[in-house]
mmCIF file of C-alpha atoms and ligand atoms in Angstrom:
data_model
loop_
_atom_site.group_PDB
_atom_site.id
_atom_site.type_symbol
_atom_site.label_atom_id
_atom_site.label_comp_id
_atom_site.label_asym_id
_atom_site.label_seq_id
_atom_site.Cartn_x
_atom_site.Cartn_y
_atom_site.Cartn_z
ATOM 1 C CA UNK L 1 85.450 108.696 95.971
ATOM 2 C CA UNK L 2 88.331 108.792 98.403
ATOM 3 C CA UNK L 3 90.755 106.549 96.637
ATOM 4 C CA UNK L 4 92.264 106.705 93.143
ATOM 5 C CA UNK L 5 93.901 103.614 91.762
ATOM 6 C CA UNK L 6 96.565 104.082 89.114
ATOM 7 C CA UNK L 7 98.210 101.481 86.797
ATOM 8 C CA UNK L 8 101.582 102.767 85.830
ATOM 9 C CA UNK L 9 102.759 100.675 82.882
ATOM 10 C CA UNK L 10 106.439 100.029 81.900
ATOM 11 C CA UNK L 11 107.996 102.616 84.254
ATOM 12 C CA UNK L 12 111.154 100.516 84.091
ATOM 13 C CA UNK L 13 111.381 100.980 80.298
ATOM 14 C CA UNK L 14 109.495 104.178 79.533
ATOM 15 C CA UNK L 15 110.893 106.746 82.001
ATOM 16 C CA UNK L 16 113.727 108.123 79.907
ATOM 17 C CA UNK L 17 112.684 111.712 80.615
ATOM 18 C CA UNK L 18 111.590 111.350 84.231
ATOM 19 C CA UNK L 19 107.926 111.084 83.379
ATOM 20 C CA UNK L 20 107.425 108.992 86.465
ATOM 21 C CA UNK L 21 107.457 112.392 88.249
ATOM 22 C CA UNK L 22 103.870 112.825 86.938
ATOM 23 C CA UNK L 23 102.812 110.099 89.373
ATOM 24 C CA UNK L 24 104.440 111.863 92.263
ATOM 25 C CA UNK L 25 102.492 114.998 91.464
ATOM 26 C CA UNK L 26 99.136 113.141 91.255
ATOM 27 C CA UNK L 27 99.923 111.367 94.499
ATOM 28 C CA UNK L 28 100.871 114.674 96.244
ATOM 29 C CA UNK L 29 97.765 116.528 95.004
ATOM 30 C CA UNK L 30 95.560 113.655 96.146
ATOM 31 C CA UNK L 31 97.237 113.509 99.545
ATOM 32 C CA UNK L 32 96.784 117.217 100.048
ATOM 33 C CA UNK L 33 93.090 116.673 99.638
ATOM 34 C CA UNK L 34 92.724 113.511 101.777
ATOM 35 C CA UNK L 35 92.229 111.325 98.691
ATOM 36 C CA UNK L 36 94.104 108.025 98.937
ATOM 37 C CA UNK L 37 96.254 107.273 95.795
ATOM 38 C CA UNK L 38 97.385 103.764 95.145
ATOM 39 C CA UNK L 39 99.869 103.286 92.287
ATOM 40 C CA UNK L 40 100.443 99.735 90.888
ATOM 41 C CA UNK L 41 103.430 99.139 88.620
ATOM 42 C CA UNK L 42 103.178 96.746 85.640
ATOM 43 C CA UNK L 43 105.883 95.744 83.179
ATOM 44 C CA UNK L 44 106.903 92.788 80.973
ATOM 45 C CA UNK L 45 106.578 89.624 83.001
ATOM 46 C CA UNK L 46 104.231 91.062 85.616
ATOM 47 C CA UNK L 47 100.944 89.292 86.222
ATOM 48 C CA UNK L 48 98.082 90.373 83.995
ATOM 49 C CA UNK L 49 96.499 93.479 85.552
ATOM 50 C CA UNK L 50 92.808 93.873 86.083
ATOM 51 C CA UNK L 51 92.452 96.997 83.970
ATOM 52 C CA UNK L 52 88.784 97.529 84.922
ATOM 53 C CA UNK L 53 89.761 98.020 88.581
ATOM 54 C CA UNK L 54 91.856 101.127 87.828
ATOM 55 C CA UNK L 55 90.906 104.782 87.556
ATOM 56 C CA UNK L 56 93.999 105.937 85.607
ATOM 57 C CA UNK L 57 96.274 104.120 83.105
ATOM 58 C CA UNK L 58 99.557 105.883 82.706
ATOM 59 C CA UNK L 59 102.387 105.342 80.251
ATOM 60 C CA UNK L 60 105.458 107.612 79.910
ATOM 61 C CA UNK L 61 108.058 108.122 77.233
ATOM 62 C CA UNK L 62 111.169 106.481 75.979
ATOM 63 C CA UNK L 63 113.419 105.568 73.068
ATOM 64 C CA UNK L 64 112.292 103.673 69.997
ATOM 65 C CA UNK L 65 114.116 100.522 71.148
ATOM 66 C CA UNK L 66 112.092 100.428 74.380
ATOM 67 C CA UNK L 67 108.825 101.061 72.515
ATOM 68 C CA UNK L 68 109.654 98.154 70.222
ATOM 69 C CA UNK L 69 110.386 95.978 73.307
ATOM 70 C CA UNK L 70 107.081 96.606 74.979
ATOM 71 C CA UNK L 71 104.834 96.781 71.824
ATOM 72 C CA UNK L 72 104.189 93.038 71.628
ATOM 73 C CA UNK L 73 103.539 92.900 75.363
ATOM 74 C CA UNK L 74 101.092 95.783 75.378
ATOM 75 C CA UNK L 75 99.136 94.446 72.362
ATOM 76 C CA UNK L 76 98.330 91.356 74.361
ATOM 77 C CA UNK L 77 95.952 93.490 76.420
ATOM 78 C CA UNK L 78 94.319 95.432 73.594
ATOM 79 C CA UNK L 79 90.813 94.162 74.228
ATOM 80 C CA UNK L 80 91.029 94.766 78.026
ATOM 81 C CA UNK L 81 92.471 98.206 77.628
ATOM 82 C CA UNK L 82 89.827 99.175 74.980
ATOM 83 C CA UNK L 83 87.098 97.968 77.327
ATOM 84 C CA UNK L 84 88.564 99.911 80.220
ATOM 85 C CA UNK L 85 88.856 103.035 78.048
ATOM 86 C CA UNK L 86 85.204 102.652 76.922
ATOM 87 C CA UNK L 87 84.208 102.166 80.579
ATOM 88 C CA UNK L 88 85.835 105.448 81.476
ATOM 89 C CA UNK L 89 89.349 104.755 82.828
ATOM 90 C CA UNK L 90 91.395 107.911 82.477
ATOM 91 C CA UNK L 91 94.314 107.417 80.075
ATOM 92 C CA UNK L 92 97.314 109.760 80.613
ATOM 93 C CA UNK L 93 99.915 109.137 77.876
ATOM 94 C CA UNK L 94 103.227 110.895 77.442
ATOM 95 C CA UNK L 95 105.199 110.840 74.264
ATOM 96 C CA UNK L 96 105.986 107.103 73.642
ATOM 97 C CA UNK L 97 102.818 106.280 75.639
ATOM 98 C CA UNK L 98 100.921 108.707 73.385
ATOM 99 C CA UNK L 99 102.373 106.999 70.261
ATOM 100 C CA UNK L 100 101.713 103.449 71.414
ATOM 101 C CA UNK L 101 97.951 103.954 71.498
ATOM 102 C CA UNK L 102 97.830 105.042 67.826
ATOM 103 C CA UNK L 103 97.559 102.912 64.736
ATOM 104 C CA UNK L 104 101.286 102.351 64.164
ATOM 105 C CA UNK L 105 104.659 103.896 64.728
ATOM 106 C CA UNK L 106 107.141 103.798 61.817
ATOM 107 C CA UNK L 107 110.570 104.198 63.501
ATOM 108 C CA UNK L 108 113.710 105.924 62.162
ATOM 109 C CA UNK L 109 114.634 102.595 60.354
ATOM 110 C CA UNK L 110 111.353 102.532 58.528
ATOM 111 C CA UNK L 111 110.227 99.560 60.737
ATOM 112 C CA UNK L 112 106.541 99.613 61.627
ATOM 113 C CA UNK L 113 106.111 99.003 65.360
ATOM 114 C CA UNK L 114 102.619 97.662 65.767
ATOM 115 C CA UNK L 115 100.621 99.792 68.295
ATOM 116 C CA UNK L 116 97.376 99.333 70.033
ATOM 117 C CA UNK L 117 95.298 101.204 67.459
ATOM 118 C CA UNK L 118 92.927 102.584 70.034
ATOM 119 C CA UNK L 119 92.946 105.956 68.368
ATOM 120 C CA UNK L 120 93.083 107.044 64.672
ATOM 121 C CA UNK L 121 96.357 108.889 64.721
ATOM 122 C CA UNK L 122 99.602 107.319 63.610
ATOM 123 C CA UNK L 123 103.292 108.243 63.941
ATOM 124 C CA UNK L 124 106.176 108.291 61.471
ATOM 125 C CA UNK L 125 109.624 109.009 62.840
ATOM 126 C CA UNK L 126 111.495 111.911 61.139
ATOM 127 C CA UNK L 127 114.793 110.636 59.846
ATOM 128 C CA UNK L 128 116.263 114.069 59.356
ATOM 129 C CA UNK L 129 117.836 114.811 62.800
ATOM 130 C CA UNK L 130 117.640 118.518 62.069
ATOM 131 C CA UNK L 131 113.885 118.134 62.171
ATOM 132 C CA UNK L 132 113.739 116.304 65.469
ATOM 133 C CA UNK L 133 111.386 118.068 67.873
ATOM 134 C CA UNK L 134 113.423 119.072 70.868
ATOM 135 C CA UNK L 135 113.039 121.984 73.238
ATOM 136 C CA UNK L 136 110.733 123.939 75.479
ATOM 137 C CA UNK L 137 107.131 124.142 74.165
ATOM 138 C CA UNK L 138 104.114 126.257 75.084
ATOM 139 C CA UNK L 139 100.573 125.424 73.946
ATOM 140 C CA UNK L 140 97.132 127.056 74.310
ATOM 141 C CA UNK L 141 94.328 124.758 75.365
ATOM 142 C CA UNK L 142 90.715 124.792 76.395
ATOM 143 C CA UNK L 143 90.278 121.454 77.997
ATOM 144 C CA UNK L 144 89.536 122.942 81.480
ATOM 145 C CA UNK L 145 86.666 124.967 80.010
ATOM 146 C CA UNK L 146 88.741 128.126 79.808
ATOM 147 C CA UNK L 147 91.745 129.196 77.767
ATOM 148 C CA UNK L 148 94.951 128.075 79.452
ATOM 149 C CA UNK L 149 98.597 128.283 78.344
ATOM 150 C CA UNK L 150 100.622 125.331 79.413
ATOM 151 C CA UNK L 151 104.307 124.401 79.063
ATOM 152 C CA UNK L 152 106.622 121.440 78.822
ATOM 153 C CA UNK L 153 109.710 120.016 77.116
ATOM 154 C CA UNK L 154 109.525 117.930 73.949
ATOM 155 C CA UNK L 155 112.104 115.427 72.674
ATOM 156 C CA UNK L 156 110.774 113.196 69.906
ATOM 157 C CA UNK L 157 111.481 112.239 66.263
ATOM 158 C CA UNK L 158 107.961 110.877 65.884
ATOM 159 C CA UNK L 159 105.590 112.964 63.689
ATOM 160 C CA UNK L 160 102.015 112.225 64.793
ATOM 161 C CA UNK L 161 99.382 112.653 62.131
ATOM 162 C CA UNK L 162 95.600 112.445 61.832
ATOM 163 C CA UNK L 163 94.885 113.790 65.336
ATOM 164 C CA UNK L 164 91.286 114.824 65.192
ATOM 165 C CA UNK L 165 91.023 116.367 68.717
ATOM 166 C CA UNK L 166 94.401 117.828 69.776
ATOM 167 C CA UNK L 167 95.083 118.821 73.366
ATOM 168 C CA UNK L 168 96.051 122.345 72.200
ATOM 169 C CA UNK L 169 97.426 124.795 69.700
ATOM 170 C CA UNK L 170 101.226 125.315 69.582
ATOM 171 C CA UNK L 171 102.286 128.810 70.682
ATOM 172 C CA UNK L 172 105.985 128.096 70.610
ATOM 173 C CA UNK L 173 107.819 124.782 69.782
ATOM 174 C CA UNK L 174 106.778 121.903 67.493
ATOM 175 C CA UNK L 175 103.958 119.765 68.878
ATOM 176 C CA UNK L 176 102.661 116.709 67.042
ATOM 177 C CA UNK L 177 104.847 117.414 64.023
ATOM 178 C CA UNK L 178 107.927 119.510 63.374
ATOM 179 C CA UNK L 179 106.848 123.177 63.405
ATOM 180 C CA UNK L 180 103.290 121.885 63.655
ATOM 181 C CA UNK L 181 100.085 123.675 64.620
ATOM 182 C CA UNK L 182 98.734 121.308 67.229
ATOM 183 C CA UNK L 183 99.973 119.284 70.162
ATOM 184 C CA UNK L 184 98.757 116.133 71.874
ATOM 185 C CA UNK L 185 95.395 114.384 71.762
ATOM 186 C CA UNK L 186 92.436 115.008 73.978
ATOM 187 C CA UNK L 187 89.155 113.311 74.828
ATOM 188 C CA UNK L 188 87.128 113.520 78.053
ATOM 189 C CA UNK L 189 89.075 110.596 79.603
ATOM 190 C CA UNK L 190 92.255 110.839 77.576
ATOM 191 C CA UNK L 191 95.163 113.301 77.681
ATOM 192 C CA UNK L 192 98.039 112.367 75.455
ATOM 193 C CA UNK L 193 100.970 114.774 75.033
ATOM 194 C CA UNK L 194 104.535 115.168 73.967
ATOM 195 C CA UNK L 195 105.207 117.402 76.946
ATOM 196 C CA UNK L 196 107.865 116.148 79.389
ATOM 197 C CA UNK L 197 108.913 118.181 82.329
ATOM 198 C CA UNK L 198 107.385 116.368 84.113
ATOM 199 C CA UNK L 199 104.278 117.766 82.430
ATOM 200 C CA UNK L 200 102.166 117.760 85.617
ATOM 201 C CA UNK L 201 104.804 119.392 87.728
ATOM 202 C CA UNK L 202 104.599 122.483 85.459
ATOM 203 C CA UNK L 203 100.865 122.486 84.888
ATOM 204 C CA UNK L 204 98.754 121.855 88.058
ATOM 205 C CA UNK L 205 95.468 122.256 86.088
ATOM 206 C CA UNK L 206 96.082 119.112 84.151
ATOM 207 C CA UNK L 207 96.679 117.102 87.414
ATOM 208 C CA UNK L 208 93.429 118.540 88.829
ATOM 209 C CA UNK L 209 91.430 117.782 85.709
ATOM 210 C CA UNK L 210 92.587 114.132 85.929
ATOM 211 C CA UNK L 211 91.961 113.853 89.681
ATOM 212 C CA UNK L 212 88.534 115.668 89.346
ATOM 213 C CA UNK L 213 87.571 113.359 86.569
ATOM 214 C CA UNK L 214 88.343 110.288 88.659
ATOM 215 C CA UNK L 215 86.670 111.624 91.841
ATOM 216 C CA UNK L 216 83.576 112.478 89.854
ATOM 217 C CA UNK L 217 83.631 109.529 87.470
ATOM 218 C CA UNK L 218 80.595 107.842 89.069
ATOM 219 C CA UNK L 219 79.066 110.871 90.807
ATOM 220 C CA UNK L 220 75.771 112.227 89.541
ATOM 221 C CA UNK L 221 76.600 115.632 91.154
ATOM 222 C CA UNK L 222 80.225 116.653 90.559
ATOM 223 C CA UNK L 223 82.131 117.716 93.613
ATOM 224 C CA UNK L 224 84.777 120.480 93.426
ATOM 225 C CA UNK L 225 88.314 119.672 94.471
ATOM 226 C CA UNK L 226 89.643 121.574 97.427
ATOM 227 C CA UNK L 227 91.975 124.315 96.008
ATOM 228 C CA UNK L 228 95.789 123.938 96.461
ATOM 229 C CA UNK L 229 98.100 126.972 96.520
ATOM 230 C CA UNK L 230 99.813 126.706 93.047
ATOM 231 C CA UNK L 231 101.480 130.127 93.192
ATOM 232 C CA UNK L 232 104.981 128.755 92.716
ATOM 233 C CA UNK L 233 104.024 126.442 89.801
ATOM 234 C CA UNK L 234 102.151 129.150 87.976
ATOM 235 C CA UNK L 235 104.828 131.823 88.465
ATOM 236 C CA UNK L 236 107.410 129.360 87.171
ATOM 237 C CA UNK L 237 105.238 128.572 84.176
ATOM 238 C CA UNK L 238 104.718 132.212 83.426
ATOM 239 C CA UNK L 239 108.472 132.852 83.272
ATOM 240 C CA UNK L 240 108.693 130.024 80.747
ATOM 241 C CA UNK L 241 105.799 131.414 78.706
ATOM 242 C CA UNK L 242 107.208 134.954 78.778
ATOM 243 C CA UNK L 243 110.618 133.591 77.702
ATOM 244 C CA UNK L 244 109.243 131.424 74.933
ATOM 245 C CA UNK L 245 106.768 134.049 73.564
ATOM 246 C CA UNK L 246 109.428 136.868 73.576
ATOM 247 C CA UNK L 247 111.962 134.611 71.781
HETATM 248 N N1 LIG T 301 110.878 107.291 70.621
HETATM 249 C C1 LIG T 301 109.805 108.218 70.338
HETATM 250 C C2 LIG T 301 110.233 109.325 69.347
HETATM 251 O O1 LIG T 301 111.417 109.577 69.218
HETATM 252 C C3 LIG T 301 109.182 108.772 71.590
HETATM 253 C C4 LIG T 301 110.207 109.592 72.337
HETATM 254 C C5 LIG T 301 109.750 109.981 73.730
HETATM 255 O O2 LIG T 301 109.028 109.283 74.392
HETATM 256 N N2 LIG T 301 110.154 111.259 74.126
HETATM 257 O O3 LIG T 301 109.327 110.008 68.820
#
């Protein structure tokens, strides 16, 4: 495959923490390998996307009010998104995007925001501001087939419960719940996380997992991605890990 097509949904509403930077990273790491990367934007009022024609569906994070605004619009496409997910589209979901694919999100006013219900987890906003999950976070994960410590920045009231397959174990920070044990949600073609940063700028292995998945999605014999020099990214990450672990 020499072209990856991405559907970036609601970038105008769910980009409060600069999560659109994740798309810059994917695009850069594709370009460095001669892989064409096409990013289509979708938001409320846009023509209905052909979900099955994409390799990645990406949704970033935002405030409750924006999640409420897009919830009804997103739900219109539940059947198509579920079909695309079952057909192997890669879903990369950050914070609000993570929450929106669960069963429901009860916001700080106790109002249930209907969600897509694609996955079994659900989210309830913490009303005690002292328990809001804000700060740098480090987690230990195995999704690349080896143990990997990754970092990000979290900023959410939402407490996400009933996550059967988390992305990783919290080393420092909160994760899915305040002072929780696990962070995110992971399946072969789904990475959902509370980590802003942008997440992919800090953790090149996640980008390459997503790109590698897309490149090999229909290949019988998987091809390795050409390596990229990630010395700077990994040195920066190690500084954060050392700082967080020696807190
Ligand atoms: N509004 C949601 C919460 O506070 C998601 C926040 C976000 O996307 N960082 O939990």
